[in-house]
Amino acid sequence: MNSADHRIRLDDPDRAAQPSSAGYPGNPHAGNGHEAPADGARPEFTLLVAGCRGGKTSFLRLLLDTCNISPNVSKDQLTSIAKFVQGCGSHTSYIRSATIDVEVDTDDGAKPLGLTLVDTPSLDFSDDQAAEHLMLETLHHVDSRFAEGIGLSEGRKNPGFRYVHLCIYFLDPDQIVPPSVPGPPAPVVPRTRNGSFSQPDQEPVILEPPVATNPLLFRAALPKLDIAAIRRLSGRVNVLPVIARADLLSNDRLAAVKVAIRRDLAEAGIGFGIFDMDGQYGIPQHPDERVEPPNGYANHTNGTSAPNSNSPPTSPVAPAILRLPYALISPDMYSHSDGVPRRPPSRHELIQQYSPPQQYPPPSKLARGKFIRSYRWGIVDVLDPAHSDFLSLRSAIFHHMDTLQKYTREYLFEKFKAEFGPHHPPSSRHSVAQPLTRPPSPLTDTPLACLLTPKTFAQVLAP
């Protein structure tokens, strides 16, 4: 077994050794992990994060911490999720995953769901070899879930098994619209004053800064390597690009980043598919729980000041067409390696934290004031739609969950079987797409959920 296989399989015992939960017959966590859920079993949804450094692991933790844990959760699942969260206290160095039973609020009430979270190391394109190795590992992880599905009996229904249904791809805004960089210091040029026989005075001569640091001459652009990575991942899984570390962006810079991402992805034939179909997805509003900043100005979404207010008008927000890509912020409580001492919770404390409460219905986990980021001028609340797009993204994921599951099962899985056949699964070093150093071809990869228009996506799913 090579090192790549070993690192990918490090958490396979956690993934495969989950016993069947009460109330869910045929739970695929049981046995060796290769058993299909029985008819009527609760559905499964697997979400993978990939891309730049900064925010991937925090997003998974925030998604986990805002979900209601199912009363039917098993002890093995709680132990596995506690181990997963403990590993979030440092940089992710290998692909790891955990599964837990949750309940998702829908129009028809609470819906049971087996939620699997997959964390991956950061893609560092400054190291071509490491980036390519990680891309191969990530693709192999997705392929291995399909390969398990091929081994199922043809006579049994397969409601989704453990396929990877969605990849959230994090983009570094600094690589799209770099922050302002001061120009080099003005050189000192000796000049002699007219009519003077004295020594030359040292008078500075102001020169224009280089073009690369002049914001008026810089064209915002999505790096081609990110576009190539998104295209390669889209060969196996639905991909949704998002903006990482959005708290570092002003309104104007955030708008420029969104424009650049949408423009360059569109030029590459990549869109946002079903996530562009409609607007908000029933984001819960908690006006009584809003935490006002202790200092600084509270922004108004219409770009104006409140009546009878002494606060200056804010910059207008991005127009509605630039709702996507979503811009995300990580709360301070998930930060690590920033020089701030934080006591890591013990395994026992985490098991208690994620154990379902005795109270029913459980208290809301979307209350504001807990997941915040503090600055000298005030606070940013990750659950405030005016500060972060997390709630919009969370609602969109669960809103389109059934469609993503069906598309993955009926199209991506069938496409995988057609390519490799039931007896020829891909090897651990197999690449399902072109290497990052080659420019992508629009004809080599079949467009997937993020590449399709809503109309085309509906045609693919039509019976």
Coordinates of C-alpha atoms in Angstrom, one line a residue, residues 170-334:
F170 CA -12.9 27.8 -1.5
L171 CA -11.3 30.6 -3.5
D172 CA -8.7 32.9 -2.1
P173 CA -9.8 36.5 -2.7
D174 CA -6.2 37.8 -2.5
Q175 CA -5.4 35.8 -5.6
I176 CA -8.3 37.4 -7.5
V177 CA -8.1 41.1 -6.4
P178 CA -4.9 41.6 -4.4
P179 CA -5.1 43.9 -1.5
S180 CA -3.6 47.4 -1.9
V181 CA 0.2 47.2 -1.9
P182 CA 2.2 50.3 -1.3
G183 CA 4.6 51.3 -4.0
P184 CA 8.4 51.2 -3.5
P185 CA 9.9 54.2 -1.7
A186 CA 10.7 57.1 -4.0
P187 CA 14.3 57.2 -5.1
V188 CA 16.6 60.0 -4.1
V189 CA 17.9 61.9 -7.0
P190 CA 20.6 64.6 -6.5
R191 CA 19.7 68.0 -8.1
T192 CA 21.5 71.3 -8.1
R193 CA 19.4 74.5 -7.5
N194 CA 19.6 77.2 -10.2
G195 CA 22.1 79.9 -9.4
S196 CA 23.7 78.0 -6.6
F197 CA 27.3 76.8 -6.2
S198 CA 26.5 74.8 -3.1
Q199 CA 26.6 71.0 -2.8
P200 CA 23.6 69.2 -4.5
D201 CA 20.6 68.9 -2.2
Q202 CA 18.9 65.6 -1.7
E203 CA 15.4 66.2 -3.1
P204 CA 13.1 63.2 -3.6
V205 CA 11.5 62.7 -7.0
I206 CA 8.1 61.0 -6.9
L207 CA 7.7 58.3 -9.4
E208 CA 4.6 56.3 -10.4
P209 CA 4.4 52.9 -8.7
P210 CA 4.7 49.8 -10.9
V211 CA 1.7 48.7 -12.9
A212 CA 1.3 45.6 -10.8
T213 CA 0.6 47.7 -7.7
N214 CA -1.6 50.3 -9.3
P215 CA -5.3 49.3 -8.6
L216 CA -6.4 51.4 -11.6
L217 CA -4.3 49.2 -14.0
F218 CA -4.9 45.8 -12.4
R219 CA -7.5 43.5 -13.9
A220 CA -9.2 41.3 -11.4
A221 CA -9.0 37.7 -12.5
L222 CA -9.7 34.2 -11.2
P223 CA -6.4 32.2 -11.4
K224 CA -6.4 29.7 -14.2
L225 CA -5.2 26.9 -11.9
D226 CA -8.4 27.3 -9.8
I227 CA -10.5 27.1 -12.9
A228 CA -8.6 23.9 -14.0
A229 CA -9.1 22.4 -10.5
I230 CA -12.8 23.2 -10.5
R231 CA -13.2 21.6 -13.9
R232 CA -11.3 18.5 -12.9
L233 CA -13.4 18.0 -9.7
S234 CA -16.5 18.6 -11.8
G235 CA -15.7 15.5 -13.7
R236 CA -16.9 13.5 -10.6
V237 CA -18.8 15.7 -8.3
N238 CA -21.0 18.8 -8.2
V239 CA -18.9 21.8 -7.4
L240 CA -19.9 25.1 -5.9
P241 CA -17.2 27.8 -5.7
V242 CA -17.3 30.2 -2.7
I243 CA -15.2 33.1 -1.4
A244 CA -13.1 32.4 1.7
R245 CA -12.1 35.0 4.4
A246 CA -14.6 37.5 3.2
D247 CA -14.2 39.6 6.4
L248 CA -11.0 41.0 4.9
L249 CA -12.9 42.5 2.0
S250 CA -14.5 45.9 1.7
N251 CA -17.9 46.1 -0.1
D252 CA -16.3 47.4 -3.2
R253 CA -13.5 44.8 -3.2
L254 CA -16.0 42.0 -2.5
A255 CA -18.1 43.1 -5.5
A256 CA -15.0 43.2 -7.7
V257 CA -14.1 39.6 -6.6
K258 CA -17.6 38.4 -7.3
V259 CA -17.6 40.0 -10.8
A260 CA -14.2 38.5 -11.6
I261 CA -15.3 35.0 -10.5
R262 CA -18.5 35.0 -12.4
R263 CA -17.0 36.4 -15.5
D264 CA -14.0 34.1 -15.7
L265 CA -16.0 31.0 -14.8
A266 CA -18.6 31.9 -17.5
E267 CA -15.8 32.3 -20.1
A268 CA -14.6 28.8 -19.1
G269 CA -18.1 27.4 -19.6
I270 CA -18.8 27.0 -15.8
G271 CA -21.8 28.4 -14.0
F272 CA -23.6 27.9 -10.7
G273 CA -26.4 25.7 -12.0
I274 CA -29.3 25.1 -9.7
F275 CA -27.8 27.4 -7.1
D276 CA -28.6 30.3 -9.5
M277 CA -32.2 29.2 -9.9
D278 CA -33.8 31.2 -7.2
G279 CA -33.1 33.7 -4.4
Q280 CA -33.3 33.1 -0.7
Y281 CA -34.2 29.7 0.7
G282 CA -36.2 30.6 3.8
I283 CA -33.3 31.9 5.9
P284 CA -34.6 32.1 9.5
Q285 CA -34.8 35.6 10.8
H286 CA -34.2 36.4 14.5
P287 CA -34.7 40.1 14.9
D288 CA -34.8 39.8 18.7
E289 CA -31.5 38.0 18.7
R290 CA -29.6 40.5 16.7
V291 CA -26.4 41.6 18.5
E292 CA -25.6 45.3 17.8
P293 CA -22.0 46.1 17.5
P294 CA -20.6 47.8 20.6
N295 CA -18.8 50.3 18.5
G296 CA -18.5 51.3 14.9
Y297 CA -21.4 51.8 12.5
A298 CA -24.0 49.2 11.7
N299 CA -24.3 48.7 8.0
H300 CA -27.7 48.9 6.2
T301 CA -28.2 46.6 3.3
N302 CA -29.6 49.4 1.1
G303 CA -26.4 51.4 1.3
T304 CA -28.0 54.3 3.1
S305 CA -28.1 55.6 6.7
A306 CA -31.0 55.0 9.0
P307 CA -33.3 58.1 9.5
N308 CA -32.2 60.5 12.2
S309 CA -28.9 58.7 12.5
N310 CA -25.5 60.3 12.8
S311 CA -23.8 57.4 11.1
P312 CA -22.4 58.1 7.6
P313 CA -23.9 56.3 4.6
T314 CA -22.3 52.9 3.8
S315 CA -21.1 51.7 0.5
P316 CA -23.8 50.0 -1.5
V317 CA -23.8 46.3 -1.4
A318 CA -23.3 44.1 -4.5
P319 CA -26.4 44.0 -6.8
A320 CA -28.8 41.0 -6.6
I321 CA -27.2 39.4 -9.7
L322 CA -24.0 39.0 -7.7
R323 CA -25.6 37.1 -4.8
L324 CA -23.3 34.3 -6.0
P325 CA -20.6 33.2 -5.2
Y326 CA -21.3 33.1 -1.5
A327 CA -18.8 34.9 0.7
L328 CA -17.9 33.2 4.0
I329 CA -16.4 34.2 7.3
S330 CA -15.0 31.9 10.1
P331 CA -15.8 32.7 13.7
D332 CA -12.9 33.3 16.2
M333 CA -13.8 30.2 18.2
Y334 CA -12.6 27.9 15.4

